[in-house]
Coordinates of C-alpha atoms and ligand atoms in Angstrom, one line a residue:
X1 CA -9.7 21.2 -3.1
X2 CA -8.8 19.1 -0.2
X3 CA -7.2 20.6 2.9
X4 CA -6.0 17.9 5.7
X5 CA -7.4 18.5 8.8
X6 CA -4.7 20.3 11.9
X7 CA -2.3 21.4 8.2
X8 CA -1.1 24.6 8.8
X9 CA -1.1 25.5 5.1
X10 CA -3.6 25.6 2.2
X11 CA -2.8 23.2 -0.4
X12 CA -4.8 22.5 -3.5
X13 CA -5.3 19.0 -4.8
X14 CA -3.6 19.4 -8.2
X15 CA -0.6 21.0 -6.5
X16 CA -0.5 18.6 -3.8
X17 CA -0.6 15.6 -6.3
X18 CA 2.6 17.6 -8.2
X19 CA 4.4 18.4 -5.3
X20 CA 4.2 14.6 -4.0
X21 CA 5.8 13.3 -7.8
X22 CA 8.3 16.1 -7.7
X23 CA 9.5 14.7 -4.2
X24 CA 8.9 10.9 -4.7
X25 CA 10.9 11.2 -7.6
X26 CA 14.1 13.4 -6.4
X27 CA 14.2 12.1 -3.0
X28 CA 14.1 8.3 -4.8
X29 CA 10.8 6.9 -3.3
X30 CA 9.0 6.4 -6.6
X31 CA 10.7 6.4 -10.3
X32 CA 8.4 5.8 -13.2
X33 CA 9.0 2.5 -14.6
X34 CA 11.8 2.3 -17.6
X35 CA 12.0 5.8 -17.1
X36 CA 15.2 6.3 -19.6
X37 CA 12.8 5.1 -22.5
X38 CA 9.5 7.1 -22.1
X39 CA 8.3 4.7 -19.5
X40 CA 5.6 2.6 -19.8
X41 CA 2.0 3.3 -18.0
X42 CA 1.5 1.8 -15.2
X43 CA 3.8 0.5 -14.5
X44 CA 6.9 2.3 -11.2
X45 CA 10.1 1.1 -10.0
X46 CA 10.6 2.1 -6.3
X47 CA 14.1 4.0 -5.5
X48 CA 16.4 3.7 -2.0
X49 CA 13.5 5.3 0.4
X50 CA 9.9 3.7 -1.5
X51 CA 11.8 0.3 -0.9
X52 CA 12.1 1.1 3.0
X53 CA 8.8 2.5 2.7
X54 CA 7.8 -0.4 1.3
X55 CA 9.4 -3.2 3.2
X56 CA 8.3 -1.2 6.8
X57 CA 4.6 -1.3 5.4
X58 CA 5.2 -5.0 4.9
X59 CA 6.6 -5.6 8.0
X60 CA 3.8 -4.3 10.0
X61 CA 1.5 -5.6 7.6
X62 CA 2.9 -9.4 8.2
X63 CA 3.5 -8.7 12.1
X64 CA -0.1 -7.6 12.7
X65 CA -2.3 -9.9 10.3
X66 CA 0.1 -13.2 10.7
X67 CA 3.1 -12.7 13.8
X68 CA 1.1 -11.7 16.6
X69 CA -2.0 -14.2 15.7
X70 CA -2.8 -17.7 16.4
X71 CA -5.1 -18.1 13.9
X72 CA -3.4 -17.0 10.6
X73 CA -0.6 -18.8 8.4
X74 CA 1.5 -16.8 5.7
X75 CA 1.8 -18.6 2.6
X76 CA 4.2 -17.3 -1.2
X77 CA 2.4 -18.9 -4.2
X78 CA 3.6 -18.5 -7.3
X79 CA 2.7 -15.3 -9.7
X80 CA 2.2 -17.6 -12.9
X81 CA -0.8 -20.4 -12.4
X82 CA -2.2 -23.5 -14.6
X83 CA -4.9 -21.4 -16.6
X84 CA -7.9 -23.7 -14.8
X85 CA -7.2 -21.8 -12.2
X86 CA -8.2 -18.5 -13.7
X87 CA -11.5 -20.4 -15.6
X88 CA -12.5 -22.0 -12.6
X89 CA -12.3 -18.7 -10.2
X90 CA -14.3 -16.6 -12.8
X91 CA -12.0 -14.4 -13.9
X92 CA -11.5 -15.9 -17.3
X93 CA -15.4 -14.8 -18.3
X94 CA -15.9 -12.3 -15.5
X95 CA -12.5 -9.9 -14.5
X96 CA -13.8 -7.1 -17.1
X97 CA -14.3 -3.7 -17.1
X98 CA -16.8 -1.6 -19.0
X99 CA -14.4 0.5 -21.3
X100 CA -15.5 3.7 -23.7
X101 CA -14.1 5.0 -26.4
X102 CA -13.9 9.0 -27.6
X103 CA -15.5 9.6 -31.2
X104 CA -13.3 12.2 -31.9
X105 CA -9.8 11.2 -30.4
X106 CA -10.6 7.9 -29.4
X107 CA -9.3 8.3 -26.2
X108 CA -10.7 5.3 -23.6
X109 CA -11.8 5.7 -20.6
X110 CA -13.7 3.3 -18.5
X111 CA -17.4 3.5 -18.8
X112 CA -18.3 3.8 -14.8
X113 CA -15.8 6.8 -14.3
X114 CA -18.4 9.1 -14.7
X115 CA -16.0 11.9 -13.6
X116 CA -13.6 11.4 -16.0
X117 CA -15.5 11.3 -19.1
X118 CA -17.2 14.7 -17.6
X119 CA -13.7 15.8 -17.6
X120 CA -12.7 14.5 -21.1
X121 CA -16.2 16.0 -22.6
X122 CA -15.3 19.5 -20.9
X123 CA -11.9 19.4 -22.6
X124 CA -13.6 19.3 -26.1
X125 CA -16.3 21.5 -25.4
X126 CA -13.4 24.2 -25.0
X127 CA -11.9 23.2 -28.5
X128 CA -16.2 24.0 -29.0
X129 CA -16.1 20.1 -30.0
X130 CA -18.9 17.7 -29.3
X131 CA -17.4 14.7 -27.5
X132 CA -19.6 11.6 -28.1
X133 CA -18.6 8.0 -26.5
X134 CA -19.1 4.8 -28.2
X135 CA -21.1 1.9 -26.8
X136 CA -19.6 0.3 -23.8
X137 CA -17.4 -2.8 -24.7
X138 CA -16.2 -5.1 -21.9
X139 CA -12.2 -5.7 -21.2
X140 CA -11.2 -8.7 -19.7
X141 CA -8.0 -7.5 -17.0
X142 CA -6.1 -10.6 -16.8
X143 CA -2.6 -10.4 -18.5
X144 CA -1.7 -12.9 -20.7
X145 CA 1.4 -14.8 -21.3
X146 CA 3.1 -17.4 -23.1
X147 CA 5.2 -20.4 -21.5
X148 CA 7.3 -22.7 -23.3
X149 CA 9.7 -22.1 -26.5
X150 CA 7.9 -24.1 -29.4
X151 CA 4.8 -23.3 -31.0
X152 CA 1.9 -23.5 -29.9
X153 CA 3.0 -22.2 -26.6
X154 CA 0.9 -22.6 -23.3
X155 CA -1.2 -19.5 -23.1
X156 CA -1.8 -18.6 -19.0
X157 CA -1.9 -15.3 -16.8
X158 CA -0.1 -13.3 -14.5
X159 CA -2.6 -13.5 -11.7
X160 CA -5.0 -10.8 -11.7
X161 CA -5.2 -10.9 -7.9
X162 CA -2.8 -13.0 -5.5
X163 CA -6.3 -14.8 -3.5
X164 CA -6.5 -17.4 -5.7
X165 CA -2.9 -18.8 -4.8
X166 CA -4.5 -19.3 -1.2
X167 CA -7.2 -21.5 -2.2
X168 CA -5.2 -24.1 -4.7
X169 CA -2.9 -24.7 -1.6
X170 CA -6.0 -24.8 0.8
X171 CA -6.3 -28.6 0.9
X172 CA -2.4 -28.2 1.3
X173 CA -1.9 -25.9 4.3
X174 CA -4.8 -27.6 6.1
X175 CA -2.9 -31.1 6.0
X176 CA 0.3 -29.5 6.4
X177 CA 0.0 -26.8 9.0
X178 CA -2.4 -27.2 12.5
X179 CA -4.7 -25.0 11.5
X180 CA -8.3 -25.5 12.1
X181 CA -11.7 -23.4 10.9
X182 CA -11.9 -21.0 11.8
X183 CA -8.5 -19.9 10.3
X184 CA -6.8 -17.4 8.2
X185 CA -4.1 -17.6 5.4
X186 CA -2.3 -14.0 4.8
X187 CA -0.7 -13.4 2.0
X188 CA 1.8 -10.8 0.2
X189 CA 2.5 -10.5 -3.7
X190 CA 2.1 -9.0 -6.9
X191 CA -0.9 -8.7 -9.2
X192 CA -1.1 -7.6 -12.4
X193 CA -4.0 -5.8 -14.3
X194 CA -4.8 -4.9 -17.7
X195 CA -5.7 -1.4 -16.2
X196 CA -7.7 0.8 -18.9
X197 CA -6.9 3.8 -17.4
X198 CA -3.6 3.3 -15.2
X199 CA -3.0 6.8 -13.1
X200 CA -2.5 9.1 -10.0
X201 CA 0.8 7.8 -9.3
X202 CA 1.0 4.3 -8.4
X203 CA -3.0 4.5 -7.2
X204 CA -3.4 2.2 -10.2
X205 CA -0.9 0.4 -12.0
X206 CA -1.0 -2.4 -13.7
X207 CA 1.4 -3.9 -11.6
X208 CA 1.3 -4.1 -7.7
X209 CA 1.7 -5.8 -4.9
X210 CA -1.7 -6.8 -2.7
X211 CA -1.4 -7.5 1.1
X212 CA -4.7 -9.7 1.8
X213 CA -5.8 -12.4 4.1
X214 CA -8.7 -15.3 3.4
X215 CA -10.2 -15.9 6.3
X216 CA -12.0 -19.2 6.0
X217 CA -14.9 -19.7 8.5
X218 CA -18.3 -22.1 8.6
X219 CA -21.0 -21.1 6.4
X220 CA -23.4 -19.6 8.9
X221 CA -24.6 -15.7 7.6
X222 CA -24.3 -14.7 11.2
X223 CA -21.0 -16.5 11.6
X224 CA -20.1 -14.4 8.4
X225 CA -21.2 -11.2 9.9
X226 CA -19.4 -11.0 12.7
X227 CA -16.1 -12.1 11.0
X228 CA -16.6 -9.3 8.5
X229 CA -17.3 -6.8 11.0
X230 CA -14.6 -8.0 13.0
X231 CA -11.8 -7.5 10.0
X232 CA -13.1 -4.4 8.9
X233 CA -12.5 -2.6 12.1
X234 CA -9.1 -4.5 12.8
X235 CA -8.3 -2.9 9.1
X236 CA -8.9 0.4 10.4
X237 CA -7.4 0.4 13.1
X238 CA -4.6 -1.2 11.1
X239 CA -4.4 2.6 9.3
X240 CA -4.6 4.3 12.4
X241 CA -2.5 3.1 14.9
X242 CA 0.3 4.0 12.1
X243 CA -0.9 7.8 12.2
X244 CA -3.5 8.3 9.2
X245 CA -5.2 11.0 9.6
X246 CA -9.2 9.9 10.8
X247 CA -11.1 12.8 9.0
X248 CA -9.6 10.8 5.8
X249 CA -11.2 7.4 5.9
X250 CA -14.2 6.0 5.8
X251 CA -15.8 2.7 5.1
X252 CA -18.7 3.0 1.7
X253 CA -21.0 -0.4 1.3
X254 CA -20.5 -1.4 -2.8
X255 CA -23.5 -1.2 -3.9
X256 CA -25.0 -4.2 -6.2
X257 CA -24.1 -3.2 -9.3
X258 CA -20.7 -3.1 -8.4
X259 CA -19.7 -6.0 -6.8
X260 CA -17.0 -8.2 -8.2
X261 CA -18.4 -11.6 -9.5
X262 CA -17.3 -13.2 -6.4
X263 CA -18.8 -11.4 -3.5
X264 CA -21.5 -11.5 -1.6
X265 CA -21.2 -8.7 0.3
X266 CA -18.6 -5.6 -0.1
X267 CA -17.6 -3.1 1.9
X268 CA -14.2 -0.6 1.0
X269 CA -12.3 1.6 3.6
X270 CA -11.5 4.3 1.5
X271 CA -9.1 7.6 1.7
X272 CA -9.6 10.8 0.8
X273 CA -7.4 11.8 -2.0
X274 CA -6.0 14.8 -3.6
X275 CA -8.6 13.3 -6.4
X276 CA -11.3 12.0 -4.5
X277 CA -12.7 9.1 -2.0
X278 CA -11.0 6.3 -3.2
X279 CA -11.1 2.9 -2.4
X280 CA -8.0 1.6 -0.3
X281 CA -8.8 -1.5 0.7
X282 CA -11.7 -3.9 0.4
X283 CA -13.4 -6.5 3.1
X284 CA -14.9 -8.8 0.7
X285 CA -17.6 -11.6 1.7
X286 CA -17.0 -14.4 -0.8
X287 CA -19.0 -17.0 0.9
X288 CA -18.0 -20.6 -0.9
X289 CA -17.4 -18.9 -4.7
X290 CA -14.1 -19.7 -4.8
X291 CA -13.5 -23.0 -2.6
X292 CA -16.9 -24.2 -4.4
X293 CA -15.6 -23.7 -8.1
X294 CA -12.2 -25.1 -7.2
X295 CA -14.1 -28.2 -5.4
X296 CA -12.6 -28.2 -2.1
X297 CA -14.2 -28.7 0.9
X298 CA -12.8 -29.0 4.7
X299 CA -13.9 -32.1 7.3
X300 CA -14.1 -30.8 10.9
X301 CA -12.1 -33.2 12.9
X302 CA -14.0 -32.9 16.1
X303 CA -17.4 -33.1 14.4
X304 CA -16.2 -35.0 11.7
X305 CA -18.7 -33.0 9.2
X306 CA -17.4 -31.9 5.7
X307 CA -18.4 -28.8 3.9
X308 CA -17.3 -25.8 2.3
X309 CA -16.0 -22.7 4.3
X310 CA -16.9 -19.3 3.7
X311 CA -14.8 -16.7 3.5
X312 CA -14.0 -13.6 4.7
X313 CA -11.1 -11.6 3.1
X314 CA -9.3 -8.5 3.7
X315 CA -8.0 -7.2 0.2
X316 CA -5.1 -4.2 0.5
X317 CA -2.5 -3.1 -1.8
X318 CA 1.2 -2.2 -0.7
X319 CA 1.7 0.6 -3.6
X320 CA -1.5 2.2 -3.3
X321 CA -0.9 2.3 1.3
X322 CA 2.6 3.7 0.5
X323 CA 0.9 6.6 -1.6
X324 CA -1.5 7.3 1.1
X325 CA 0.8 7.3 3.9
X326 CA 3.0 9.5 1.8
X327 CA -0.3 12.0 0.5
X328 CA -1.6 12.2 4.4
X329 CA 2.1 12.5 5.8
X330 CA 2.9 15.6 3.6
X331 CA 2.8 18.8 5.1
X332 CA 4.5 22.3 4.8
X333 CA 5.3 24.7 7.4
X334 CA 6.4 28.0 6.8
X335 CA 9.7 27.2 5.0
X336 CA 9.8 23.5 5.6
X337 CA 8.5 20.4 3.6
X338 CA 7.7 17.9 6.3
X339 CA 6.8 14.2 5.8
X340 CA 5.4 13.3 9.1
X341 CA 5.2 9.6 8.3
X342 CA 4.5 7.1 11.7
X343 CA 8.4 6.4 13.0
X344 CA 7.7 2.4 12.2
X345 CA 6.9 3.4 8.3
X346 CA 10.3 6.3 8.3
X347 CA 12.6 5.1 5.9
X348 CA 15.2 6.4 8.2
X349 CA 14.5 6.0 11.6
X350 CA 17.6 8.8 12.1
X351 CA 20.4 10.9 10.9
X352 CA 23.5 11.5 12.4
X353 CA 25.4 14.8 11.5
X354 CA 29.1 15.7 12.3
X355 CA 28.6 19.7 12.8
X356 CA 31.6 20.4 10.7
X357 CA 32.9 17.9 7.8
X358 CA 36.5 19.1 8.2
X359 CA 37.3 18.7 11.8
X360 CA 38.3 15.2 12.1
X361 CA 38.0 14.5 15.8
X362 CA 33.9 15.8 15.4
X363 CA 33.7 13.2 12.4
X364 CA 35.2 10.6 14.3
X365 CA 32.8 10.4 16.9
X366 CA 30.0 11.1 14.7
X367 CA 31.1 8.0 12.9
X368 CA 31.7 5.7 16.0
X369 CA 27.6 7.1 16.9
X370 CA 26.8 6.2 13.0
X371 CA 27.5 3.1 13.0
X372 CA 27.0 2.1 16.9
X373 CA 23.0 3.1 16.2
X374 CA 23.2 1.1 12.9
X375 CA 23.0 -1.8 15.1
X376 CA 19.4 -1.1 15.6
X377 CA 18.3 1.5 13.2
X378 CA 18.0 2.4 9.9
X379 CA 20.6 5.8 9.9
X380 CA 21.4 8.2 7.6
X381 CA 24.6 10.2 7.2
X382 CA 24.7 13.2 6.2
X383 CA 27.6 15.9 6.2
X384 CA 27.0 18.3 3.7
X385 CA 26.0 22.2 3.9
X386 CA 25.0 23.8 6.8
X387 CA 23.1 22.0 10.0
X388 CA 19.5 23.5 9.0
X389 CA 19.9 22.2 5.5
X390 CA 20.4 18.8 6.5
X391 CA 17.4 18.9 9.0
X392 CA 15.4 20.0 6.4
X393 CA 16.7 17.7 3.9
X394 CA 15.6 15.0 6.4
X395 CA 12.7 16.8 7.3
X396 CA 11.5 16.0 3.7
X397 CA 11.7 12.1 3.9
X398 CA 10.4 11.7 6.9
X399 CA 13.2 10.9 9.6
X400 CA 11.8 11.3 12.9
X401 CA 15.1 12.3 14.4
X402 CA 18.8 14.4 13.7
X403 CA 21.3 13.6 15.9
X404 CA 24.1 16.0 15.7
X405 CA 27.3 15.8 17.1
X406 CA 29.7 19.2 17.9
X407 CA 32.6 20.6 19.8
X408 CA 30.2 20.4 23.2
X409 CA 30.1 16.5 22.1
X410 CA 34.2 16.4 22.6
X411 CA 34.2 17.6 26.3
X412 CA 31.0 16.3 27.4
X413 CA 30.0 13.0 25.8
X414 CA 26.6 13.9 24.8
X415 CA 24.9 15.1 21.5
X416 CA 21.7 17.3 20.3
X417 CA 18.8 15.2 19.1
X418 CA 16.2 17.1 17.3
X419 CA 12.7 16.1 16.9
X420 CA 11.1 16.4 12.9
X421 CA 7.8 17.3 14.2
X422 CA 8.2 19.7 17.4
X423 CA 12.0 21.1 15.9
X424 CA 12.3 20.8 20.0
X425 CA 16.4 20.1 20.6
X426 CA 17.5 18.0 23.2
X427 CA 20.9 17.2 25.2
X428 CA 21.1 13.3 25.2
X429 CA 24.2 11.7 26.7
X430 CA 26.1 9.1 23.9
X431 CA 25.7 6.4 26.2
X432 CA 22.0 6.8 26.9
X433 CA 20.9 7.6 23.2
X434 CA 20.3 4.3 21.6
X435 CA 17.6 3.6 24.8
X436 CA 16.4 7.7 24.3
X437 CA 15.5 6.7 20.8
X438 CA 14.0 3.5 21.0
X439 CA 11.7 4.7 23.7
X440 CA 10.8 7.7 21.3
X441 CA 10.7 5.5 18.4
X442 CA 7.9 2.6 19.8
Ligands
ATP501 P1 -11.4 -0.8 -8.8 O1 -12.8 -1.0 -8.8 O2 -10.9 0.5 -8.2 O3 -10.7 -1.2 -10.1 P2 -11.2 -3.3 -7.5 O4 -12.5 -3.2 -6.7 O5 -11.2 -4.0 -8.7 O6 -10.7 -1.8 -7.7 P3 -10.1 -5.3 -5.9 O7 -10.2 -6.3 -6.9 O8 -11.1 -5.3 -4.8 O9 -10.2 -3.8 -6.5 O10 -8.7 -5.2 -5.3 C1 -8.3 -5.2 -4.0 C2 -7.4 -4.2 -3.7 O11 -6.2 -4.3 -4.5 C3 -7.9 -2.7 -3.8 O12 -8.6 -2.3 -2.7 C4 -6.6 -2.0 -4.0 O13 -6.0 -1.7 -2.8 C5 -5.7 -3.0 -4.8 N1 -5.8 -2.7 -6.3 C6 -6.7 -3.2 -7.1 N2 -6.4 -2.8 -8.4 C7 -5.3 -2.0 -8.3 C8 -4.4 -1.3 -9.2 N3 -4.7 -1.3 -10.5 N4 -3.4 -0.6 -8.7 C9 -3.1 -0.6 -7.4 N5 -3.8 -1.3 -6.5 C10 -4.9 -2.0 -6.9

């Protein structure tokens, strides 16, 4: 059962997890993918709202890690690599998961999810069945494909994770861009898994899109330390200063077993879910894994001493922070659903409503407000039913503020702005709103 801290309602963790598809998918945040066919697991397609969602996580995302620094360069690389890549960064021989298999319905599930095959074993035991797992058998996660139209065609991958992209174009961003170690290269684009067990929404899919930065220092294991300790808490912060909830985060240490074949040290913030802890975003210690195995190495200018950097990255996914931010923004209050999403991550920063749709002179200046405010914001319209059905329909998504304009608006210029999370109404004069609202909306 998991019950958000300062909620004024009860509830549980299945029901949340069904209430937040139900909405996703009518309000248009989050369709499954190929939907009209069955879709296909794993895999979503995001609707009118998950793309602002989306694109405002993004934005802050790029603005933090890349924008307001001096020490970090974005880069795009391409989604489809030479296949030497993926042999020399490991993943060829060591991207696998251990994966299960069901006697009885063959089902799989992967071998470490201890919880699930609990789950699965429970399920038979009410059928009075005896659920027994095979052996575990390793499953390599990169996706292949197949370039080129004539046989034999070039076998490669859709990159399993968008990092190694930053280190092929190392040598190039260091002789093309003023950067010197310490430096960072940030980073936004899809990955694609071979997920055994895609699920919970878009937690994992087998296609996403990672937000990560490498940031490449001198190898020095107290160097290393600090960095790391420096990111993780800049990543927290990241998640707070856009409104998560505290009492639903927490850093865990991987232990060794678990650590990915590159790392040398791991640490995950991680969120707690309808369905558990889970892992949000790791700070990884990769020391000179990758730059070693691709054979680069850096010569300090000053010093004029060449060797290999370390690095320190920061690995987050855009899908799986949308979910969150969605999961910890969800609340309901007495007779409303509210998503009380940060106003930088809204999809609508505001709605303007004429009070009635068939009085032309309210609609006009409820237009004229419209699209005035679109200069700066993303607005809704909205001019259907009743006043308290449109707040609550915006309620529902998220939009921090209503702005309606009525026959009051005709004699004295000014219109009521309502607040999504106080319901507080105030009187705002036309002329001052757009300053009113950016001030409220910083
Ligand atoms: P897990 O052990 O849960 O499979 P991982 O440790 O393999 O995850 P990383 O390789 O560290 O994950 O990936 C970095 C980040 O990318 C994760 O913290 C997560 O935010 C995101 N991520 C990884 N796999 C998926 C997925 N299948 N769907 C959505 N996001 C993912």
């Amino acid at each position: 059962m998991a019950e958000k801290e300062g909620e004024t309602h009860s509830i549980n963790s299945g029901q949340v997890m069904e209430k937040i598809a139900a909405l996703t998918k009518s309000r248009g945040f989050i369709f499954p993918g190929s939907d009209i066919y069955g879709g296909l697991a794993g895999f979503w397609d995001y609707g009118p709202l998950g793309t602002e969602l989306k694109n405002n996580i993004k934005k802050e995302w790029w603005n933090k890690m890349v924008h307001k620094r001096d020490d970090v360069v974005g880069i795009d690389a391409a989604i489809i690599m030479n296949p030497e890549v993926w042999k020399a960064s490991g993943h060829v021989d060591s991207f696998t998961d251990p994966l299960v298999e069901c006697k009885l319905c063959h089902r799989r599930v992967r071998a470490d999810y201890e919880e699930e095959r609990r789950a699965h074993s429970e399920e038979h035991k009410k059928k009075k069945e005896e659920a027994s797992w095979t052996e575990p058998k390793t499953f390599n996660l990169l996706t292949e494909v197949f370039l080129g139209v004539t046989e034999p065609k070039q076998k490669t991958f859709l990159r399993g994770e968008i990092t190694q992209g930053v280190f092929v174009n190392f040598k190039n961003i260091v002789s093309s861009s003023r950067v010197k170690v310490p430096f960072g290269i940030a980073q936004i684009g899809k990955a694609f898994r071979n997920e055994i067990t895609p699920g919970n929404l878009t937690f994992r899919s087998r296609e996403f899109e990672q937000m990560e930065l490498e940031y490449f220092i001198a190898p020095d294991e107290k160097e290393a330390k600090k960095t790391f300790d420096y990111w993780k808490k800049e990543r927290m912060d990241w998640y707070l200063s856009l409104g998560m909830n505290k009492s639903n985060l927490r850093f865990r240490i991987h232990e060794d077993n678990e650590r990915a074949h590159y790392a040398r040290f791991a640490e995950d913030i991680e969120y707690k879910s309808p369905f558990g802890w889970k892992e949000f975003e790791g700070i990884h210690h990769r020391g000179d894994w990758d730059l070693g195995r691709h054979k680069i190495s850096y010569k300090d200018q000053d010093t004029n001493k060449e060797f290999t950097p370390w690095v320190i990255e920061t690995s987050g996914c855009v899908d799986r922070a949308a979910l969150f931010f969605l999961i910890d923004a969800y609340s309901e209050e007495k007779d409303r659903v509210v998503l009380k999403l940060h106003p930088r991550l809204a999809p609508y920063k505001v709605a303007v409503f004429p009070l009635l749709r068939n009085k032309p002179d309210i609609v006009k200046v409820a237009r004229q407000v419209h699209d005035s405010l679109k200069e700066s914001f993303v607005v809704a319209w909205d001019d259907r039913g009743n006043i308290g059905k449109r707040y609550y329909s915006q309620d529902e998504i998220g939009t921090p503020f209503c702005v309606t304009v009525d026959f009051e608006t005709l004699e004295d210029d000014a219109v009521t702005v309502r607040d999504r999370d106080t319901m507080g109404q105030e009187r705002i004069k036309i002329k001052e709103l757009e300053k009113y609202l950016i001030e409220k909306l910083a």
